[in-house]
GROMACS .gro file of C-alpha atoms in nm:
model
  279
    1UNK     CA    1   1.104   4.605  -1.639
    2UNK     CA    2   1.111   4.916  -1.732
    3UNK     CA    3   0.859   5.189  -1.545
    4UNK     CA    4   0.631   5.392  -1.798
    5UNK     CA    5   0.768   5.699  -1.723
    6UNK     CA    6   0.871   5.895  -2.031
    7UNK     CA    7   1.203   5.980  -2.059
    8UNK     CA    8   1.214   6.331  -2.206
    9UNK     CA    9   1.510   6.568  -2.288
   10UNK     CA   10   1.553   6.886  -2.462
   11UNK     CA   11   1.757   6.883  -2.739
   12UNK     CA   12   2.031   7.116  -2.588
   13UNK     CA   13   2.028   6.890  -2.274
   14UNK     CA   14   2.104   6.583  -2.482
   15UNK     CA   15   2.394   6.797  -2.665
   16UNK     CA   16   2.551   6.825  -2.312
   17UNK     CA   17   2.513   6.459  -2.211
   18UNK     CA   18   2.577   6.262  -2.495
   19UNK     CA   19   2.700   6.488  -2.795
   20UNK     CA   20   2.957   6.712  -2.625
   21UNK     CA   21   3.209   6.624  -2.887
   22UNK     CA   22   3.056   6.725  -3.183
   23UNK     CA   23   3.004   7.093  -3.277
   24UNK     CA   24   2.646   7.188  -3.294
   25UNK     CA   25   2.519   7.291  -3.619
   26UNK     CA   26   2.454   7.676  -3.708
   27UNK     CA   27   2.138   7.834  -3.596
   28UNK     CA   28   2.044   7.521  -3.412
   29UNK     CA   29   1.916   7.719  -3.075
   30UNK     CA   30   1.654   7.913  -3.285
   31UNK     CA   31   1.321   7.803  -3.323
   32UNK     CA   32   1.232   7.656  -3.640
   33UNK     CA   33   0.907   7.664  -3.866
   34UNK     CA   34   0.892   7.317  -3.947
   35UNK     CA   35   0.872   7.209  -3.579
   36UNK     CA   36   0.738   7.490  -3.341
   37UNK     CA   37   0.699   7.232  -3.080
   38UNK     CA   38   0.954   6.959  -2.988
   39UNK     CA   39   0.948   6.654  -3.181
   40UNK     CA   40   0.809   6.361  -2.986
   41UNK     CA   41   1.053   6.060  -3.071
   42UNK     CA   42   0.948   5.687  -2.979
   43UNK     CA   43   1.243   5.458  -2.884
   44UNK     CA   44   1.250   5.106  -2.712
   45UNK     CA   45   1.533   4.873  -2.627
   46UNK     CA   46   1.757   4.842  -2.914
   47UNK     CA   47   2.100   4.823  -2.860
   48UNK     CA   48   2.350   4.962  -2.959
   49UNK     CA   49   2.089   5.186  -3.169
   50UNK     CA   50   1.859   5.322  -2.907
   51UNK     CA   51   1.827   5.203  -2.515
   52UNK     CA   52   1.766   5.357  -2.158
   53UNK     CA   53   2.099   5.479  -1.995
   54UNK     CA   54   2.133   5.596  -1.610
   55UNK     CA   55   1.817   5.792  -1.492
   56UNK     CA   56   1.617   5.697  -1.798
   57UNK     CA   57   1.842   5.891  -2.040
   58UNK     CA   58   1.829   5.778  -2.395
   59UNK     CA   59   2.132   5.640  -2.527
   60UNK     CA   60   2.227   5.496  -2.871
   61UNK     CA   61   2.340   5.536  -3.228
   62UNK     CA   62   2.009   5.633  -3.364
   63UNK     CA   63   1.951   5.860  -3.057
   64UNK     CA   64   2.281   6.045  -3.168
   65UNK     CA   65   2.197   6.050  -3.524
   66UNK     CA   66   1.869   6.203  -3.489
   67UNK     CA   67   1.970   6.467  -3.248
   68UNK     CA   68   2.214   6.578  -3.499
   69UNK     CA   69   1.934   6.593  -3.775
   70UNK     CA   70   1.718   6.794  -3.519
   71UNK     CA   71   2.042   7.046  -3.427
   72UNK     CA   72   2.053   7.066  -3.842
   73UNK     CA   73   1.686   7.178  -3.827
   74UNK     CA   74   1.679   7.374  -3.562
   75UNK     CA   75   1.474   7.171  -3.361
   76UNK     CA   76   1.399   7.022  -3.028
   77UNK     CA   77   1.356   6.671  -2.934
   78UNK     CA   78   1.153   6.472  -2.680
   79UNK     CA   79   1.257   6.141  -2.640
   80UNK     CA   80   1.017   5.891  -2.511
   81UNK     CA   81   1.067   5.517  -2.407
   82UNK     CA   82   0.741   5.342  -2.522
   83UNK     CA   83   0.700   4.938  -2.629
   84UNK     CA   84   0.778   4.904  -3.021
   85UNK     CA   85   0.435   4.778  -3.069
   86UNK     CA   86   0.267   5.067  -2.891
   87UNK     CA   87   0.510   5.291  -3.077
   88UNK     CA   88   0.377   5.214  -3.430
   89UNK     CA   89  -0.012   5.292  -3.293
   90UNK     CA   90   0.102   5.615  -3.110
   91UNK     CA   91   0.261   5.728  -3.483
   92UNK     CA   92  -0.068   5.620  -3.651
   93UNK     CA   93  -0.265   5.819  -3.409
   94UNK     CA   94   0.010   6.133  -3.442
   95UNK     CA   95   0.055   6.098  -3.069
   96UNK     CA   96   0.399   6.052  -3.154
   97UNK     CA   97   0.565   6.234  -3.458
   98UNK     CA   98   0.889   6.014  -3.525
   99UNK     CA   99   1.055   5.679  -3.504
  100UNK     CA  100   1.402   5.573  -3.577
  101UNK     CA  101   1.558   5.273  -3.692
  102UNK     CA  102   1.257   5.146  -3.959
  103UNK     CA  103   1.251   4.908  -4.267
  104UNK     CA  104   1.020   5.045  -4.526
  105UNK     CA  105   0.734   4.803  -4.571
  106UNK     CA  106   0.392   4.837  -4.763
  107UNK     CA  107   0.215   4.800  -4.464
  108UNK     CA  108   0.413   5.070  -4.232
  109UNK     CA  109   0.359   5.317  -4.552
  110UNK     CA  110  -0.029   5.317  -4.481
  111UNK     CA  111   0.040   5.535  -4.208
  112UNK     CA  112   0.402   5.677  -4.219
  113UNK     CA  113   0.620   5.876  -4.433
  114UNK     CA  114   0.956   5.711  -4.480
  115UNK     CA  115   1.280   5.962  -4.496
  116UNK     CA  116   1.569   5.826  -4.723
  117UNK     CA  117   1.821   5.627  -4.579
  118UNK     CA  118   2.056   5.721  -4.330
  119UNK     CA  119   2.217   5.381  -4.227
  120UNK     CA  120   2.201   5.028  -4.325
  121UNK     CA  121   2.167   4.676  -4.148
  122UNK     CA  122   2.201   4.319  -4.173
  123UNK     CA  123   1.990   4.057  -4.048
  124UNK     CA  124   2.140   3.703  -3.946
  125UNK     CA  125   2.078   3.370  -3.775
  126UNK     CA  126   2.292   3.304  -3.435
  127UNK     CA  127   2.346   3.017  -3.237
  128UNK     CA  128   2.539   2.897  -2.931
  129UNK     CA  129   2.926   2.858  -3.012
  130UNK     CA  130   2.886   2.540  -2.818
  131UNK     CA  131   2.598   2.392  -3.002
  132UNK     CA  132   2.641   2.141  -3.272
  133UNK     CA  133   2.288   2.159  -3.442
  134UNK     CA  134   2.354   2.517  -3.627
  135UNK     CA  135   2.643   2.322  -3.812
  136UNK     CA  136   2.388   2.184  -4.053
  137UNK     CA  137   2.229   2.526  -4.147
  138UNK     CA  138   2.349   2.613  -4.494
  139UNK     CA  139   2.009   2.777  -4.614
  140UNK     CA  140   1.710   2.917  -4.430
  141UNK     CA  141   1.479   2.622  -4.570
  142UNK     CA  142   1.732   2.385  -4.325
  143UNK     CA  143   1.547   2.491  -4.024
  144UNK     CA  144   1.277   2.294  -4.115
  145UNK     CA  145   1.460   1.986  -4.281
  146UNK     CA  146   1.671   1.970  -3.934
  147UNK     CA  147   1.354   2.078  -3.707
  148UNK     CA  148   1.538   2.362  -3.527
  149UNK     CA  149   1.360   2.581  -3.304
  150UNK     CA  150   1.391   2.956  -3.381
  151UNK     CA  151   1.380   3.243  -3.154
  152UNK     CA  152   1.218   3.561  -3.260
  153UNK     CA  153   1.107   3.912  -3.116
  154UNK     CA  154   0.763   3.946  -3.130
  155UNK     CA  155   0.807   4.287  -3.320
  156UNK     CA  156   1.049   4.415  -3.579
  157UNK     CA  157   1.125   4.328  -3.946
  158UNK     CA  158   1.355   4.041  -3.992
  159UNK     CA  159   1.343   3.954  -4.359
  160UNK     CA  160   1.099   3.797  -4.634
  161UNK     CA  161   1.216   3.468  -4.576
  162UNK     CA  162   1.148   3.483  -4.219
  163UNK     CA  163   0.770   3.686  -4.280
  164UNK     CA  164   0.698   3.390  -4.561
  165UNK     CA  165   0.783   3.145  -4.306
  166UNK     CA  166   0.624   3.236  -3.975
  167UNK     CA  167   0.295   3.076  -4.031
  168UNK     CA  168   0.470   2.730  -4.114
  169UNK     CA  169   0.702   2.777  -3.849
  170UNK     CA  170   0.452   2.816  -3.595
  171UNK     CA  171   0.253   2.513  -3.740
  172UNK     CA  172   0.589   2.300  -3.709
  173UNK     CA  173   0.633   2.423  -3.335
  174UNK     CA  174   0.951   2.566  -3.452
  175UNK     CA  175   0.862   2.919  -3.350
  176UNK     CA  176   0.958   3.081  -3.054
  177UNK     CA  177   0.846   3.420  -2.979
  178UNK     CA  178   1.036   3.616  -2.743
  179UNK     CA  179   0.955   4.024  -2.590
  180UNK     CA  180   1.282   4.125  -2.780
  181UNK     CA  181   1.620   4.074  -2.877
  182UNK     CA  182   1.757   4.059  -2.511
  183UNK     CA  183   1.516   3.791  -2.410
  184UNK     CA  184   1.634   3.602  -2.698
  185UNK     CA  185   1.972   3.589  -2.647
  186UNK     CA  186   1.900   3.492  -2.292
  187UNK     CA  187   1.652   3.229  -2.401
  188UNK     CA  188   1.880   3.096  -2.640
  189UNK     CA  189   2.163   3.084  -2.382
  190UNK     CA  190   1.945   2.857  -2.164
  191UNK     CA  191   1.842   2.617  -2.433
  192UNK     CA  192   1.482   2.731  -2.506
  193UNK     CA  193   1.568   2.746  -2.860
  194UNK     CA  194   1.833   2.641  -3.098
  195UNK     CA  195   1.891   2.937  -3.338
  196UNK     CA  196   1.767   3.299  -3.305
  197UNK     CA  197   1.713   3.578  -3.577
  198UNK     CA  198   1.847   3.936  -3.511
  199UNK     CA  199   2.036   4.237  -3.637
  200UNK     CA  200   2.380   4.148  -3.676
  201UNK     CA  201   2.506   4.467  -3.502
  202UNK     CA  202   2.235   4.456  -3.211
  203UNK     CA  203   2.266   4.085  -3.126
  204UNK     CA  204   2.654   4.131  -3.079
  205UNK     CA  205   2.580   4.409  -2.852
  206UNK     CA  206   2.364   4.248  -2.644
  207UNK     CA  207   2.547   3.894  -2.609
  208UNK     CA  208   2.879   4.102  -2.554
  209UNK     CA  209   2.733   4.242  -2.242
  210UNK     CA  210   2.726   3.897  -2.027
  211UNK     CA  211   3.054   3.695  -1.977
  212UNK     CA  212   2.882   3.351  -1.960
  213UNK     CA  213   2.724   3.385  -2.279
  214UNK     CA  214   2.911   3.301  -2.651
  215UNK     CA  215   2.694   3.341  -2.972
  216UNK     CA  216   2.801   3.308  -3.314
  217UNK     CA  217   2.692   3.448  -3.657
  218UNK     CA  218   2.567   3.160  -3.905
  219UNK     CA  219   2.659   3.195  -4.280
  220UNK     CA  220   2.333   3.313  -4.383
  221UNK     CA  221   2.270   3.654  -4.453
  222UNK     CA  222   1.859   3.706  -4.424
  223UNK     CA  223   1.821   4.095  -4.491
  224UNK     CA  224   2.052   4.355  -4.576
  225UNK     CA  225   1.871   4.678  -4.640
  226UNK     CA  226   1.846   5.044  -4.586
  227UNK     CA  227   1.742   5.174  -4.239
  228UNK     CA  228   1.483   5.517  -4.257
  229UNK     CA  229   1.290   5.751  -4.007
  230UNK     CA  230   0.951   5.690  -3.976
  231UNK     CA  231   0.732   6.039  -3.987
  232UNK     CA  232   0.346   5.989  -3.862
  233UNK     CA  233   0.126   6.111  -4.156
  234UNK     CA  234  -0.118   6.274  -3.902
  235UNK     CA  235   0.138   6.537  -3.736
  236UNK     CA  236   0.416   6.517  -4.023
  237UNK     CA  237   0.421   6.664  -4.364
  238UNK     CA  238   0.569   6.681  -4.660
  239UNK     CA  239   0.789   6.988  -4.592
  240UNK     CA  240   0.930   6.804  -4.261
  241UNK     CA  241   1.014   6.478  -4.475
  242UNK     CA  242   1.180   6.687  -4.730
  243UNK     CA  243   1.378   6.869  -4.473
  244UNK     CA  244   1.478   6.551  -4.276
  245UNK     CA  245   1.585   6.434  -4.607
  246UNK     CA  246   1.827   6.736  -4.670
  247UNK     CA  247   1.953   6.703  -4.364
  248UNK     CA  248   2.030   6.322  -4.393
  249UNK     CA  249   2.210   6.430  -4.711
  250UNK     CA  250   2.385   6.683  -4.533
  251UNK     CA  251   2.534   6.488  -4.225
  252UNK     CA  252   2.625   6.210  -4.492
  253UNK     CA  253   2.818   6.463  -4.708
  254UNK     CA  254   2.970   6.616  -4.401
  255UNK     CA  255   3.067   6.239  -4.282
  256UNK     CA  256   2.910   6.298  -3.949
  257UNK     CA  257   2.676   5.980  -3.984
  258UNK     CA  258   2.983   5.795  -4.043
  259UNK     CA  259   3.175   5.926  -3.752
  260UNK     CA  260   2.898   5.823  -3.541
  261UNK     CA  261   2.908   5.506  -3.672
  262UNK     CA  262   3.238   5.437  -3.602
  263UNK     CA  263   3.197   5.551  -3.257
  264UNK     CA  264   2.950   5.287  -3.193
  265UNK     CA  265   3.147   5.037  -3.361
  266UNK     CA  266   3.443   5.123  -3.163
  267UNK     CA  267   3.262   5.110  -2.839
  268UNK     CA  268   3.137   4.716  -2.937
  269UNK     CA  269   3.487   4.621  -3.012
  270UNK     CA  270   3.612   4.779  -2.649
  271UNK     CA  271   3.333   4.567  -2.484
  272UNK     CA  272   3.459   4.258  -2.665
  273UNK     CA  273   3.807   4.310  -2.546
  274UNK     CA  274   3.700   4.393  -2.208
  275UNK     CA  275   3.516   4.095  -2.187
  276UNK     CA  276   3.798   3.838  -2.353
  277UNK     CA  277   4.034   4.021  -2.090
  278UNK     CA  278   3.821   4.011  -1.810
  279UNK     CA  279   3.913   4.366  -1.654
   0.00000   0.00000   0.00000
């Protein structure tokens, strides 16, 4: 397990360690009236979007996007590694200012301000390449028809079909909760479930890190939605929200976000080639 030590990086340090290839926005080093103190941004293991690298350094697509947004606003960022459930509680209390990679839901809107979309994601089902069970799946209800055990991380949004079926799946003994996507991948590989649910890019990224795990995505897309930042209603106001929205649109127009997405998609492809070539 990861230690509970908070991994904190000033924005300038993160630029040198992670974003050295991108030009800084004008005025990034100035103290911003929008954030006189470093913004406390929670993250947890959600590769390739956010994860802890060597020596506790925060890495990932969302980390880099957040850093660029902060640069645009002249803010500093403190990335803090916190488990997902605790992150939401701290956001409610205002002890954390922001969370990344969020799907907008009515329940979350009671304690968070949602930015405009800055990327999107796709939720799919995956199975072991050698399994035959998944070939029967054509629609969500087939899980019940063929009594297939579904592996799902305990925290996260995986689409309306999953949310509306959780109780039924549990009653039918077809729902197996895991701590996170990484554990879901390993549990599926060892036959602890028949299929798993998760963000398509994240599951693919995790699986390709393990040479002996071969997963295939099923032809069922459960959710395709926009992804937002979540700002604490306690510590962040309407002015900060408006500023982040403007920064999102500015970086989108410049092509900065698309460039970062391409960078991480390329890293996923490179990982796949290394695995296939055993190099």
